[in-house]
Short mmCIF file of C-alpha atoms in Angstrom, two decimals:
data_model
loop_
_atom_site.label_atom_id
_atom_site.label_comp_id
_atom_site.label_asym_id
_atom_site.label_seq_id
_atom_site.Cartn_x
_atom_site.Cartn_y
_atom_site.Cartn_z
CA GLY A 15 0.27 -0.03 -0.15
CA GLU A 16 1.28 3.44 -0.11
CA ASN A 17 3.16 5.09 2.10
CA VAL A 18 3.43 8.88 2.71
CA GLU A 19 6.72 10.02 4.88
CA GLN A 20 6.39 13.81 6.07
CA HIS A 21 9.06 16.05 6.95
CA PRO A 22 9.47 17.89 9.42
CA SER A 23 7.65 16.99 12.39
CA THR A 24 7.60 20.51 13.90
CA LEU A 25 8.81 23.59 12.29
CA SER A 26 9.38 26.95 14.06
CA VAL A 27 9.79 30.49 12.00
CA GLN A 28 9.58 33.66 12.52
CA GLU A 29 6.40 36.32 11.22
CA GLY A 30 6.91 36.91 7.94
CA ASP A 31 9.46 34.43 6.88
CA SER A 32 8.72 31.29 4.67
CA ALA A 33 7.98 27.88 5.77
CA VAL A 34 8.33 24.78 3.58
CA ILE A 35 6.55 21.23 4.57
CA LYS A 36 8.02 17.94 2.06
CA CYS A 37 6.08 14.77 2.05
CA THR A 38 7.46 12.02 -0.43
CA TYR A 39 5.17 9.14 -1.10
CA SER A 40 5.65 5.62 -2.63
CA ASP A 41 2.95 4.53 -4.94
CA SER A 42 3.61 5.70 -8.40
CA ALA A 43 -0.09 5.38 -9.18
CA SER A 44 -0.88 7.89 -6.37
CA ASN A 45 -2.47 11.08 -8.63
CA TYR A 46 -3.91 13.01 -5.77
CA PHE A 47 -2.33 15.32 -3.27
CA PRO A 48 -4.55 17.13 -0.41
CA TRP A 49 -2.89 19.00 2.06
CA TYR A 50 -5.00 20.05 5.88
CA LYS A 51 -4.48 22.30 8.29
CA GLN A 52 -5.52 21.42 12.14
CA GLU A 53 -5.23 24.96 14.02
CA LEU A 54 -5.24 24.38 18.09
CA GLY A 55 -8.67 22.25 18.79
CA LYS A 56 -10.38 22.41 15.21
CA ARG A 57 -10.97 19.61 12.77
CA PRO A 58 -8.42 19.46 10.02
CA GLN A 59 -9.83 21.50 7.46
CA LEU A 60 -8.41 21.13 3.29
CA ILE A 61 -6.46 24.02 2.21
CA ILE A 62 -5.02 23.36 -1.07
CA ASP A 63 -4.90 20.39 -3.34
CA ILE A 64 -2.48 19.29 -6.22
CA ARG A 65 -3.63 16.44 -9.02
CA SER A 66 -0.92 14.88 -10.46
CA ASN A 67 -1.48 16.79 -14.05
CA VAL A 68 0.28 19.70 -12.86
CA GLY A 69 3.15 20.55 -10.89
CA GLU A 70 2.38 23.92 -9.00
CA LYS A 71 -0.55 25.44 -7.50
CA LYS A 72 -0.65 28.74 -5.76
CA ASP A 73 -3.24 30.40 -3.63
CA GLN A 74 -2.54 33.56 -2.09
CA ARG A 75 0.18 32.95 0.28
CA ILE A 76 0.28 29.13 -0.23
CA ALA A 77 1.37 26.89 -3.27
CA VAL A 78 2.12 23.12 -3.81
CA THR A 79 4.72 21.59 -5.86
CA LEU A 80 4.42 18.35 -7.01
CA ASN A 81 7.43 16.28 -8.74
CA LYS A 82 6.03 13.36 -10.49
CA THR A 83 9.80 11.93 -11.06
CA ALA A 84 10.86 11.75 -7.49
CA LYS A 85 7.45 11.10 -5.89
CA HIS A 86 7.32 13.70 -3.96
CA PHE A 87 5.53 16.82 -2.66
CA SER A 88 5.85 20.25 -0.82
CA LEU A 89 4.03 22.78 0.68
CA HIS A 90 5.28 26.41 0.17
CA ILE A 91 4.00 29.48 3.11
CA THR A 92 5.14 32.56 2.07
CA GLU A 93 5.04 35.75 4.43
CA THR A 94 3.97 33.61 7.38
CA GLN A 95 1.61 35.32 10.16
CA PRO A 96 0.55 33.69 13.22
CA GLU A 97 -2.40 32.59 12.06
CA ASP A 98 -0.68 30.10 10.32
CA SER A 99 0.28 28.35 13.53
CA ALA A 100 -1.30 24.70 13.00
CA VAL A 101 -0.49 21.35 12.63
CA TYR A 102 -0.11 20.58 8.43
CA PHE A 103 -0.97 17.25 7.38
CA CYS A 104 -0.15 15.40 4.07
CA ALA A 105 -2.35 13.27 2.07
CA ALA A 106 -1.67 11.04 -0.94
CA LEU A 107 -4.80 9.04 -3.25
CA SER A 108 -4.08 6.54 -6.04
CA GLY A 109 -6.19 6.82 -9.07
CA GLY A 110 -9.59 4.50 -7.97
CA SER A 111 -9.47 5.00 -4.36
CA TYR A 112 -10.90 7.11 -1.79
CA ILE A 113 -8.73 6.42 0.55
CA PRO A 114 -6.58 9.18 1.81
CA THR A 115 -2.84 7.72 2.93
CA PHE A 116 -1.51 10.67 5.48
CA GLY A 117 2.09 11.90 6.73
CA ARG A 118 2.24 12.23 10.56
CA GLY A 119 1.83 15.59 10.35
CA THR A 120 4.49 19.22 11.08
CA SER A 121 3.31 21.07 13.54
CA LEU A 122 4.03 24.62 12.40
CA ILE A 123 5.07 27.85 14.79
CA VAL A 124 5.24 31.36 14.11
CA HIS A 125 6.59 33.58 16.28
CA PRO A 126 5.67 37.25 15.97
CA ASP B 25 -22.14 24.61 4.06
CA VAL B 26 -20.97 21.01 4.94
CA LYS B 27 -21.63 19.59 8.50
CA VAL B 28 -20.39 16.67 10.25
CA THR B 29 -21.37 16.36 13.41
CA GLN B 30 -19.96 13.86 16.12
CA SER B 31 -22.19 13.08 19.32
CA SER B 32 -19.75 13.77 22.22
CA ARG B 33 -17.02 16.27 21.94
CA TYR B 34 -15.34 14.79 25.72
CA LEU B 35 -15.77 11.20 27.02
CA VAL B 36 -14.39 9.98 30.34
CA LYS B 37 -15.27 6.47 30.47
CA ARG B 38 -13.95 3.02 32.58
CA THR B 39 -11.94 0.48 31.22
CA GLY B 40 -14.37 -2.85 30.26
CA GLU B 41 -17.20 -0.21 29.29
CA LYS B 42 -19.12 -0.13 25.80
CA VAL B 43 -18.40 2.86 24.50
CA PHE B 44 -20.42 4.78 21.41
CA LEU B 45 -19.00 7.58 19.01
CA GLU B 46 -21.60 8.58 16.65
CA CYS B 47 -21.20 10.46 13.80
CA VAL B 48 -23.87 12.47 11.39
CA GLN B 49 -23.44 14.00 8.01
CA ASP B 50 -25.66 15.98 6.25
CA MET B 51 -24.04 16.37 2.78
CA ASP B 52 -25.21 12.87 1.38
CA HIS B 53 -21.64 11.77 0.66
CA GLU B 54 -21.35 8.18 0.48
CA ASN B 55 -17.78 7.37 2.09
CA MET B 56 -17.72 8.04 5.87
CA PHE B 57 -14.47 7.38 7.82
CA TRP B 58 -13.19 6.83 11.75
CA TYR B 59 -9.43 8.01 12.47
CA ARG B 60 -7.29 8.30 15.66
CA GLN B 61 -5.65 10.86 16.26
CA ASP B 62 -2.21 10.71 18.86
CA PRO B 63 0.63 13.42 19.17
CA GLY B 64 3.02 12.30 16.54
CA LEU B 65 1.43 9.34 14.80
CA GLY B 66 -0.63 11.78 12.75
CA LEU B 67 -4.36 10.05 11.24
CA ARG B 68 -4.60 6.74 11.48
CA LEU B 69 -7.83 5.04 9.66
CA ILE B 70 -9.64 3.02 11.53
CA TYR B 71 -12.61 1.78 9.40
CA PHE B 72 -14.30 2.82 6.88
CA SER B 73 -17.76 2.83 4.96
CA TYR B 74 -18.50 3.29 0.90
CA ASP B 75 -21.71 3.13 1.20
CA VAL B 76 -24.49 1.79 3.71
CA LYS B 77 -23.93 -1.57 5.56
CA MET B 78 -20.78 -2.09 4.02
CA LYS B 79 -17.69 -1.08 6.04
CA GLU B 80 -13.66 -2.25 5.69
CA LYS B 81 -11.35 -2.04 8.02
CA GLY B 82 -8.67 0.38 8.26
CA ASP B 83 -4.91 0.06 9.50
CA ILE B 84 -5.79 -0.38 13.64
CA PRO B 85 -9.04 -2.16 13.58
CA GLU B 86 -8.72 -4.02 16.85
CA GLY B 87 -10.73 -3.56 19.62
CA TYR B 88 -13.03 -1.58 17.41
CA SER B 89 -16.14 -2.25 15.14
CA VAL B 90 -18.49 0.26 13.45
CA SER B 91 -22.03 0.57 12.41
CA ARG B 92 -23.38 2.13 9.20
CA GLU B 93 -27.15 1.40 8.89
CA LYS B 94 -27.97 4.79 7.34
CA LYS B 95 -26.23 6.74 4.42
CA GLU B 96 -25.55 9.72 6.61
CA ARG B 97 -24.74 8.32 9.95
CA PHE B 98 -21.81 5.85 10.55
CA SER B 99 -20.91 4.77 14.47
CA LEU B 100 -17.22 3.99 16.09
CA ILE B 101 -17.94 1.33 18.90
CA LEU B 102 -15.26 0.00 21.57
CA GLU B 103 -16.84 -3.01 22.77
CA SER B 104 -14.48 -3.22 26.05
CA ALA B 105 -12.67 0.03 26.09
CA SER B 106 -9.35 0.26 27.70
CA THR B 107 -7.13 2.45 28.57
CA ASN B 108 -4.83 2.51 25.12
CA GLN B 109 -7.59 3.43 24.01
CA THR B 110 -7.77 6.97 25.24
CA SER B 111 -7.16 8.97 22.17
CA MET B 112 -9.26 11.94 19.72
CA TYR B 113 -11.23 10.52 17.30
CA LEU B 114 -12.06 11.94 14.01
CA CYS B 115 -15.26 11.09 12.02
CA ALA B 116 -15.08 11.96 8.37
CA SER B 117 -17.53 12.25 5.26
CA SER B 118 -16.47 12.70 1.82
CA ARG B 119 -17.46 12.11 -2.28
CA ILE B 120 -15.98 9.45 -4.37
CA THR B 121 -11.95 10.82 -4.42
CA GLY B 122 -13.22 14.27 -3.05
CA GLU B 123 -12.53 16.34 0.03
CA LEU B 124 -12.41 14.62 3.59
CA PHE B 125 -14.90 16.65 5.61
CA PHE B 126 -14.01 16.36 9.51
CA GLY B 127 -16.14 16.47 12.10
CA GLU B 128 -14.89 18.32 15.94
CA GLY B 129 -13.61 15.28 17.54
CA SER B 130 -14.09 13.24 20.49
CA ARG B 131 -11.92 13.17 23.24
CA LEU B 132 -12.40 9.95 24.92
CA THR B 133 -10.11 9.11 28.16
CA VAL B 134 -10.25 5.98 29.72
CA LEU B 135 -9.62 5.25 33.41
#
């Protein structure tokens, strides 16, 4: 089955800096890669996703890149703000599957 | 607005008790999931269901069972709670190959 590795487990940055979280996956058939954000005490929510037919997707200060050859994808947050502090989960799904395999999560702390 | 509602936010139970965690979604989603969330271990899938009365084991089904008698409702059952089942339990629903919508979570403490 699919295996998703996520790094780092914790990331501490100063407000205004950029943050990058990286995930690798094992199943070359995976074709959908969502990212979820979970603020303290709240439910995880989808913030951005990418499908395997594109290499990059942006939404304001967040972007996701995908390298299918190397089987890794990354979340980039620019100009970080304290409200970006949360746990971020990456996931991968294979074509025809509706069950995401999650990474273990990255705790991002943005210091004012 | 999609809503996934979990019946209890916080529960305290004793070892050996039977525990029911209920989840209801209002978006007519086919798929429903139960995850367990523990620090450093991420989201681990316990069971999922792709249709009424259909269920499949996830990665950590031992000690758990589920029930899906109606499309909108998915219940997680701990037949005999143990202390190692103290955790946060998250329910989620989705359409086929779609975004997961999570509930607020149920924090279970087993004494």
